[in-house]
PDB file of C-alpha atoms and ligand atoms in Angstrom:
ATOM      1  CA  MET A   1      12.980 -47.121   0.560  1.00  0.00           C
ATOM      2  CA  ARG A   2      15.583 -49.636   2.088  1.00  0.00           C
ATOM      3  CA  GLY A   3      19.205 -47.882   0.758  1.00  0.00           C
ATOM      4  CA  ILE A   4      21.393 -45.246   0.314  1.00  0.00           C
ATOM      5  CA  VAL A   5      20.530 -42.222  -2.445  1.00  0.00           C
ATOM      6  CA  THR A   6      23.215 -39.610  -2.845  1.00  0.00           C
ATOM      7  CA  ILE A   7      23.057 -36.425  -4.446  1.00  0.00           C
ATOM      8  CA  ASP A   8      26.362 -34.949  -5.403  1.00  0.00           C
ATOM      9  CA  GLY A   9      26.913 -31.945  -7.354  1.00  0.00           C
ATOM     10  CA  PRO A  10      28.392 -27.637  -7.422  1.00  0.00           C
ATOM     11  CA  SER A  11      27.542 -25.602  -5.215  1.00  0.00           C
ATOM     12  CA  ALA A  12      23.770 -23.430  -5.919  1.00  0.00           C
ATOM     13  CA  SER A  13      23.031 -26.827  -7.895  1.00  0.00           C
ATOM     14  CA  GLY A  14      20.069 -26.960  -5.959  1.00  0.00           C
ATOM     15  CA  LYS A  15      21.052 -30.322  -4.503  1.00  0.00           C
ATOM     16  CA  SER A  16      20.162 -29.221  -0.886  1.00  0.00           C
ATOM     17  CA  SER A  17      16.502 -28.737  -1.260  1.00  0.00           C
ATOM     18  CA  VAL A  18      16.269 -30.535  -4.364  1.00  0.00           C
ATOM     19  CA  ALA A  19      17.755 -33.777  -1.535  1.00  0.00           C
ATOM     20  CA  GLN A  20      15.203 -32.168   0.983  1.00  0.00           C
ATOM     21  CA  ARG A  21      12.277 -33.240  -1.497  1.00  0.00           C
ATOM     22  CA  VAL A  22      12.898 -36.605  -2.583  1.00  0.00           C
ATOM     23  CA  ALA A  23      14.147 -37.233   1.336  1.00  0.00           C
ATOM     24  CA  LYS A  24      10.716 -36.455   2.449  1.00  0.00           C
ATOM     25  CA  ALA A  25       8.788 -37.934  -0.153  1.00  0.00           C
ATOM     26  CA  LEU A  26      10.366 -41.183   0.460  1.00  0.00           C
ATOM     27  CA  GLY A  27       9.699 -41.134   4.662  1.00  0.00           C
ATOM     28  CA  VAL A  28      13.761 -41.209   4.921  1.00  0.00           C
ATOM     29  CA  PRO A  29      15.760 -38.298   6.429  1.00  0.00           C
ATOM     30  CA  TYR A  30      18.014 -36.211   4.158  1.00  0.00           C
ATOM     31  CA  LEU A  31      21.767 -35.678   5.049  1.00  0.00           C
ATOM     32  CA  SER A  32      23.561 -32.902   4.082  1.00  0.00           C
ATOM     33  CA  SER A  33      27.548 -33.248   3.959  1.00  0.00           C
ATOM     34  CA  GLY A  34      28.234 -29.712   3.062  1.00  0.00           C
ATOM     35  CA  LEU A  35      26.309 -28.655   6.770  1.00  0.00           C
ATOM     36  CA  LEU A  36      29.519 -30.486   8.255  1.00  0.00           C
ATOM     37  CA  TYR A  37      32.283 -28.921   6.117  1.00  0.00           C
ATOM     38  CA  ARG A  38      30.716 -25.549   7.135  1.00  0.00           C
ATOM     39  CA  ALA A  39      30.470 -26.375  10.966  1.00  0.00           C
ATOM     40  CA  ALA A  40      34.377 -26.847  10.564  1.00  0.00           C
ATOM     41  CA  ALA A  41      34.653 -23.943   9.250  1.00  0.00           C
ATOM     42  CA  LEU A  42      32.635 -21.603  11.520  1.00  0.00           C
ATOM     43  CA  LEU A  43      34.841 -23.229  14.429  1.00  0.00           C
ATOM     44  CA  ALA A  44      38.104 -22.240  12.594  1.00  0.00           C
ATOM     45  CA  LEU A  45      37.233 -19.210  11.823  1.00  0.00           C
ATOM     46  CA  ARG A  46      36.260 -18.541  16.066  1.00  0.00           C
ATOM     47  CA  ALA A  47      39.051 -20.349  17.133  1.00  0.00           C
ATOM     48  CA  GLY A  48      40.950 -17.143  14.576  1.00  0.00           C
ATOM     49  CA  VAL A  49      43.294 -20.817  13.262  1.00  0.00           C
ATOM     50  CA  ASP A  50      45.096 -21.128  10.019  1.00  0.00           C
ATOM     51  CA  LEU A  51      42.860 -22.505   7.467  1.00  0.00           C
ATOM     52  CA  GLY A  52      46.016 -23.837   6.333  1.00  0.00           C
ATOM     53  CA  ASP A  53      47.252 -25.598   8.572  1.00  0.00           C
ATOM     54  CA  GLU A  54      45.211 -29.347   9.635  1.00  0.00           C
ATOM     55  CA  GLU A  55      47.988 -29.910  12.615  1.00  0.00           C
ATOM     56  CA  ALA A  56      45.929 -26.930  13.605  1.00  0.00           C
ATOM     57  CA  LEU A  57      42.797 -27.594  13.105  1.00  0.00           C
ATOM     58  CA  LEU A  58      41.502 -31.462  13.741  1.00  0.00           C
ATOM     59  CA  PRO A  59      42.009 -31.221  17.247  1.00  0.00           C
ATOM     60  CA  LEU A  60      39.927 -28.357  17.119  1.00  0.00           C
ATOM     61  CA  LEU A  61      36.970 -30.143  15.624  1.00  0.00           C
ATOM     62  CA  GLN A  62      37.827 -33.521  17.405  1.00  0.00           C
ATOM     63  CA  ALA A  63      37.011 -31.457  20.917  1.00  0.00           C
ATOM     64  CA  SER A  64      33.813 -30.181  19.203  1.00  0.00           C
ATOM     65  CA  ARG A  65      31.638 -32.465  19.812  1.00  0.00           C
ATOM     66  CA  VAL A  66      29.765 -31.550  16.430  1.00  0.00           C
ATOM     67  CA  ARG A  67      26.797 -34.132  16.030  1.00  0.00           C
ATOM     68  CA  LEU A  68      24.365 -33.806  12.754  1.00  0.00           C
ATOM     69  CA  LEU A  69      20.468 -34.151  13.539  1.00  0.00           C
ATOM     70  CA  PRO A  70      19.049 -35.564  10.508  1.00  0.00           C
ATOM     71  CA  GLY A  71      15.540 -35.184   9.600  1.00  0.00           C
ATOM     72  CA  GLU A  72      13.569 -32.662   7.440  1.00  0.00           C
ATOM     73  CA  GLU A  73      16.116 -30.681   8.014  1.00  0.00           C
ATOM     74  CA  ASN A  74      19.024 -30.998   9.147  1.00  0.00           C
ATOM     75  CA  ARG A  75      21.313 -29.416  12.231  1.00  0.00           C
ATOM     76  CA  VAL A  76      24.659 -28.885  13.290  1.00  0.00           C
ATOM     77  CA  LEU A  77      25.357 -29.453  17.032  1.00  0.00           C
ATOM     78  CA  ALA A  78      28.547 -27.695  18.404  1.00  0.00           C
ATOM     79  CA  GLY A  79      27.496 -29.682  22.091  1.00  0.00           C
ATOM     80  CA  GLU A  80      24.838 -27.941  23.170  1.00  0.00           C
ATOM     81  CA  GLU A  81      24.900 -25.022  20.992  1.00  0.00           C
ATOM     82  CA  ASP A  82      23.080 -24.956  17.672  1.00  0.00           C
ATOM     83  CA  LEU A  83      25.739 -23.502  15.087  1.00  0.00           C
ATOM     84  CA  THR A  84      22.905 -23.820  12.024  1.00  0.00           C
ATOM     85  CA  PRO A  85      22.016 -20.558  12.033  1.00  0.00           C
ATOM     86  CA  HIS A  86      25.847 -19.647  11.236  1.00  0.00           C
ATOM     87  CA  LEU A  87      26.341 -21.673   8.899  1.00  0.00           C
ATOM     88  CA  HIS A  88      25.380 -19.943   5.651  1.00  0.00           C
ATOM     89  CA  THR A  89      26.965 -16.406   5.170  1.00  0.00           C
ATOM     90  CA  PRO A  90      29.266 -15.119   3.318  1.00  0.00           C
ATOM     91  CA  GLU A  91      32.297 -15.141   5.259  1.00  0.00           C
ATOM     92  CA  VAL A  92      31.763 -18.804   5.582  1.00  0.00           C
ATOM     93  CA  ASP A  93      31.313 -19.338   1.530  1.00  0.00           C
ATOM     94  CA  ARG A  94      34.445 -18.098   0.878  1.00  0.00           C
ATOM     95  CA  VAL A  95      37.075 -20.225   3.478  1.00  0.00           C
ATOM     96  CA  VAL A  96      34.598 -23.866   3.881  1.00  0.00           C
ATOM     97  CA  SER A  97      36.781 -25.240   0.831  1.00  0.00           C
ATOM     98  CA  GLN A  98      40.521 -24.521   1.955  1.00  0.00           C
ATOM     99  CA  VAL A  99      38.867 -26.698   5.057  1.00  0.00           C
ATOM    100  CA  ALA A 100      37.085 -29.461   2.461  1.00  0.00           C
ATOM    101  CA  ARG A 101      40.881 -29.445   1.451  1.00  0.00           C
ATOM    102  CA  HIS A 102      41.954 -31.019   4.363  1.00  0.00           C
ATOM    103  CA  PRO A 103      41.952 -34.834   3.985  1.00  0.00           C
ATOM    104  CA  GLY A 104      41.495 -35.836   7.639  1.00  0.00           C
ATOM    105  CA  VAL A 105      38.756 -32.395   7.802  1.00  0.00           C
ATOM    106  CA  ARG A 106      36.946 -34.996   5.201  1.00  0.00           C
ATOM    107  CA  SER A 107      37.248 -37.754   7.285  1.00  0.00           C
ATOM    108  CA  TRP A 108      36.025 -36.331  10.184  1.00  0.00           C
ATOM    109  CA  VAL A 109      32.741 -34.761   8.361  1.00  0.00           C
ATOM    110  CA  ASN A 110      32.176 -39.103   6.902  1.00  0.00           C
ATOM    111  CA  ALA A 111      32.727 -40.118  10.446  1.00  0.00           C
ATOM    112  CA  ARG A 112      30.016 -38.410  11.375  1.00  0.00           C
ATOM    113  CA  LEU A 113      27.980 -39.250   8.452  1.00  0.00           C
ATOM    114  CA  LYS A 114      28.554 -42.988   9.174  1.00  0.00           C
ATOM    115  CA  GLU A 115      27.404 -42.883  12.215  1.00  0.00           C
ATOM    116  CA  VAL A 116      23.363 -42.373  10.839  1.00  0.00           C
ATOM    117  CA  PRO A 117      21.652 -45.814  10.341  1.00  0.00           C
ATOM    118  CA  PRO A 118      20.193 -46.274   6.928  1.00  0.00           C
ATOM    119  CA  PRO A 119      17.974 -45.450   4.385  1.00  0.00           C
ATOM    120  CA  PHE A 120      18.831 -41.147   3.488  1.00  0.00           C
ATOM    121  CA  VAL A 121      19.274 -39.659   0.923  1.00  0.00           C
ATOM    122  CA  ALA A 122      22.717 -37.719   1.436  1.00  0.00           C
ATOM    123  CA  GLU A 123      23.757 -34.631  -0.862  1.00  0.00           C
ATOM    124  CA  GLY A 124      27.196 -32.849  -1.615  1.00  0.00           C
ATOM    125  CA  ARG A 125      30.091 -33.010  -4.105  1.00  0.00           C
ATOM    126  CA  ASP A 126      31.346 -36.854  -2.691  1.00  0.00           C
ATOM    127  CA  MET A 127      29.342 -38.874  -1.508  1.00  0.00           C
ATOM    128  CA  GLY A 128      28.200 -41.033  -3.789  1.00  0.00           C
ATOM    129  CA  ARG A 129      31.704 -41.474  -5.629  1.00  0.00           C
ATOM    130  CA  ALA A 130      33.864 -41.064  -1.858  1.00  0.00           C
ATOM    131  CA  VAL A 131      31.553 -41.984   1.148  1.00  0.00           C
ATOM    132  CA  PHE A 132      28.487 -44.132   0.108  1.00  0.00           C
ATOM    133  CA  PRO A 133      29.923 -45.844  -3.304  1.00  0.00           C
ATOM    134  CA  GLU A 134      27.778 -48.762  -2.194  1.00  0.00           C
ATOM    135  CA  ALA A 135      24.955 -46.622  -3.041  1.00  0.00           C
ATOM    136  CA  PRO A 136      22.094 -48.286  -5.274  1.00  0.00           C
ATOM    137  CA  HIS A 137      20.552 -44.478  -5.928  1.00  0.00           C
ATOM    138  CA  LYS A 138      23.226 -42.597  -7.884  1.00  0.00           C
ATOM    139  CA  PHE A 139      22.539 -38.767  -8.956  1.00  0.00           C
ATOM    140  CA  TYR A 140      24.573 -35.529 -10.226  1.00  0.00           C
ATOM    141  CA  LEU A 141      23.530 -32.247 -10.643  1.00  0.00           C
ATOM    142  CA  THR A 142      24.764 -29.602 -12.372  1.00  0.00           C
ATOM    143  CA  ALA A 143      23.385 -25.800 -13.938  1.00  0.00           C
ATOM    144  CA  SER A 144      24.845 -23.169 -15.508  1.00  0.00           C
ATOM    145  CA  PRO A 145      28.074 -20.893 -13.244  1.00  0.00           C
ATOM    146  CA  GLU A 146      24.463 -17.656 -13.597  1.00  0.00           C
ATOM    147  CA  VAL A 147      21.757 -20.135 -13.122  1.00  0.00           C
ATOM    148  CA  ARG A 148      23.592 -21.515  -9.501  1.00  0.00           C
ATOM    149  CA  ALA A 149      24.697 -17.890  -9.026  1.00  0.00           C
ATOM    150  CA  ARG A 150      20.682 -16.370  -9.231  1.00  0.00           C
ATOM    151  CA  ARG A 151      19.417 -19.393  -7.199  1.00  0.00           C
ATOM    152  CA  ARG A 152      22.114 -17.907  -4.052  1.00  0.00           C
ATOM    153  CA  ALA A 153      22.100 -14.534  -4.800  1.00  0.00           C
ATOM    154  CA  LYS A 154      18.638 -14.522  -3.790  1.00  0.00           C
ATOM    155  CA  GLU A 155      19.750 -16.357  -0.432  1.00  0.00           C
ATOM    156  CA  ARG A 156      22.720 -13.871   0.871  1.00  0.00           C
ATOM    157  CA  PRO A 157      22.875 -10.249   1.272  1.00  0.00           C
ATOM    158  CA  GLN A 158      25.227 -10.213  -1.919  1.00  0.00           C
ATOM    159  CA  ASP A 159      24.318  -9.207  -5.180  1.00  0.00           C
ATOM    160  CA  TYR A 160      24.387 -11.067  -7.536  1.00  0.00           C
ATOM    161  CA  GLU A 161      27.971  -9.883  -9.780  1.00  0.00           C
ATOM    162  CA  GLU A 162      29.614 -10.947  -6.350  1.00  0.00           C
ATOM    163  CA  VAL A 163      28.135 -14.184  -5.859  1.00  0.00           C
ATOM    164  CA  LEU A 164      28.991 -15.203  -9.254  1.00  0.00           C
ATOM    165  CA  ARG A 165      32.687 -13.904  -9.021  1.00  0.00           C
ATOM    166  CA  ASP A 166      32.660 -16.205  -5.263  1.00  0.00           C
ATOM    167  CA  LEU A 167      31.229 -19.917  -7.040  1.00  0.00           C
ATOM    168  CA  LEU A 168      33.107 -20.066  -9.460  1.00  0.00           C
ATOM    169  CA  ARG A 169      35.868 -19.059  -7.213  1.00  0.00           C
ATOM    170  CA  ARG A 170      34.186 -22.323  -5.116  1.00  0.00           C
ATOM    171  CA  ASP A 171      34.179 -23.934  -8.409  1.00  0.00           C
ATOM    172  CA  ARG A 172      38.084 -23.896  -9.352  1.00  0.00           C
ATOM    173  CA  LEU A 173      38.488 -25.052  -5.174  1.00  0.00           C
ATOM    174  CA  ASP A 174      36.343 -27.279  -5.059  1.00  0.00           C
ATOM    175  CA  GLN A 175      37.258 -29.185  -8.076  1.00  0.00           C
ATOM    176  CA  ALA A 176      38.862 -31.705  -7.413  1.00  0.00           C
ATOM    177  CA  GLN A 177      36.066 -33.769  -4.614  1.00  0.00           C
ATOM    178  CA  THR A 178      32.820 -32.031  -7.199  1.00  0.00           C
ATOM    179  CA  GLN A 179      32.756 -35.262  -9.849  1.00  0.00           C
ATOM    180  CA  PRO A 180      29.721 -37.588 -10.741  1.00  0.00           C
ATOM    181  CA  ALA A 181      30.265 -40.738  -9.060  1.00  0.00           C
ATOM    182  CA  PRO A 182      30.522 -43.672 -11.817  1.00  0.00           C
ATOM    183  CA  GLY A 183      26.912 -44.635 -12.886  1.00  0.00           C
ATOM    184  CA  ALA A 184      25.570 -41.817 -11.532  1.00  0.00           C
ATOM    185  CA  LEU A 185      22.815 -40.689 -13.564  1.00  0.00           C
ATOM    186  CA  VAL A 186      23.531 -36.545 -14.562  1.00  0.00           C
ATOM    187  CA  LEU A 187      21.185 -34.074 -14.947  1.00  0.00           C
ATOM    188  CA  ASP A 188      21.671 -30.159 -16.343  1.00  0.00           C
ATOM    189  CA  THR A 189      19.274 -28.152 -14.266  1.00  0.00           C
ATOM    190  CA  SER A 190      19.545 -25.281 -15.409  1.00  0.00           C
ATOM    191  CA  ALA A 191      16.249 -24.952 -17.220  1.00  0.00           C
ATOM    192  CA  MET A 192      14.278 -27.254 -14.659  1.00  0.00           C
ATOM    193  CA  THR A 193      12.536 -25.737 -11.429  1.00  0.00           C
ATOM    194  CA  LEU A 194      12.741 -27.343  -8.252  1.00  0.00           C
ATOM    195  CA  GLU A 195       9.535 -30.130  -8.942  1.00  0.00           C
ATOM    196  CA  GLU A 196      10.292 -31.169 -12.557  1.00  0.00           C
ATOM    197  CA  VAL A 197      13.923 -32.816 -10.356  1.00  0.00           C
ATOM    198  CA  VAL A 198      12.568 -33.966  -7.791  1.00  0.00           C
ATOM    199  CA  ALA A 199      10.434 -35.426 -10.271  1.00  0.00           C
ATOM    200  CA  TRP A 200      13.032 -36.803 -12.543  1.00  0.00           C
ATOM    201  CA  ILE A 201      15.024 -38.196  -9.495  1.00  0.00           C
ATOM    202  CA  LEU A 202      11.819 -39.693  -8.253  1.00  0.00           C
ATOM    203  CA  GLY A 203      10.719 -41.485 -11.561  1.00  0.00           C
ATOM    204  CA  HIS A 204      13.886 -43.070 -11.618  1.00  0.00           C
ATOM    205  CA  LEU A 205      13.890 -44.561  -8.256  1.00  0.00           C
ATOM    206  CA  GLN A 206      11.056 -46.459  -9.107  1.00  0.00           C
ATOM    207  CA  ASP A 207      12.439 -48.333 -12.030  1.00  0.00           C
TER     208      ASP A 207
HETATM  209  O1  LIG B 301      27.599 -28.030  -1.215  1.00  0.00           O
HETATM  210  P1  LIG B 301      27.876 -26.659  -0.391  1.00  0.00           P
HETATM  211  O2  LIG B 301      27.962 -25.594  -0.179  1.00  0.00           O
HETATM  212  O3  LIG B 301      26.977 -26.171   1.296  1.00  0.00           O
HETATM  213  O4  LIG B 301      28.898 -27.243   0.647  1.00  0.00           O
HETATM  214  C1  LIG B 301      30.170 -26.312   1.122  1.00  0.00           C
HETATM  215  C2  LIG B 301      31.632 -26.412   1.143  1.00  0.00           C
HETATM  216  O5  LIG B 301      32.019 -27.798   0.923  1.00  0.00           O
HETATM  217  C3  LIG B 301      31.611 -26.381  -0.525  1.00  0.00           C
HETATM  218  O6  LIG B 301      32.656 -25.445  -1.163  1.00  0.00           O
HETATM  219  C4  LIG B 301      32.636 -27.642  -0.560  1.00  0.00           C
HETATM  220  C5  LIG B 301      32.094 -28.258   0.276  1.00  0.00           C
HETATM  221  N1  LIG B 301      32.172 -29.702   0.522  1.00  0.00           N
HETATM  222  C6  LIG B 301      32.955 -30.688   0.085  1.00  0.00           C
HETATM  223  O7  LIG B 301      34.394 -30.476  -0.185  1.00  0.00           O
HETATM  224  N2  LIG B 301      32.242 -32.363  -0.532  1.00  0.00           N
HETATM  225  C7  LIG B 301      31.415 -32.283   0.349  1.00  0.00           C
HETATM  226  N3  LIG B 301      30.313 -33.609  -0.001  1.00  0.00           N
HETATM  227  C8  LIG B 301      29.746 -31.405   0.876  1.00  0.00           C
HETATM  228  C9  LIG B 301      30.484 -30.233   0.665  1.00  0.00           C
END
């Protein structure tokens, strides 16, 4: 596998776990774009800047020396600090869409992703449509909000109802950038196991 595989979809659609396993099976790194948006949100929260103020956010990101370390698992460093353990929290979940809406933040994330030489599997919302439109293999995973909330509730210190509420809110806020790329293969994973989704994608990559 020499090119780029993109796997997009809404939050908790399973795309991170699937992308990780597909990349491992192909022997290439995987890239989580969501992790970079989460890093931007964390830095903004820590600095106490107005999340709606792009002019205040961008210098903060540019000064942060953030790097994505691709691999079997992704890590995000800011200078010497590993931000990864702080990125999947309810606090970051709640504000990340607000930060990800700014065009300047999106360009900043996309520039970090484009620093990585292919081949790789890139996972996010707009990898196939906006960031790597030249990718020869594009997938888009969906699942019902209830299934996604059940999956996410296992990873968060919140109950199912609260997770579902947050998830529906984030779906609404992320809607503009969460669309299948033209030509992407779309798969509803609601009734599928992780292994079945991975096998389905690997099967299509062999075609
Ligand atoms: O995939 P995730 O839930 O970790 O993504 C975190 C947030 O980042 C999500 O609310 C939407 C945003 N995001 C985005 O706008 N574009 C991407 N390519 C990836 C994530």
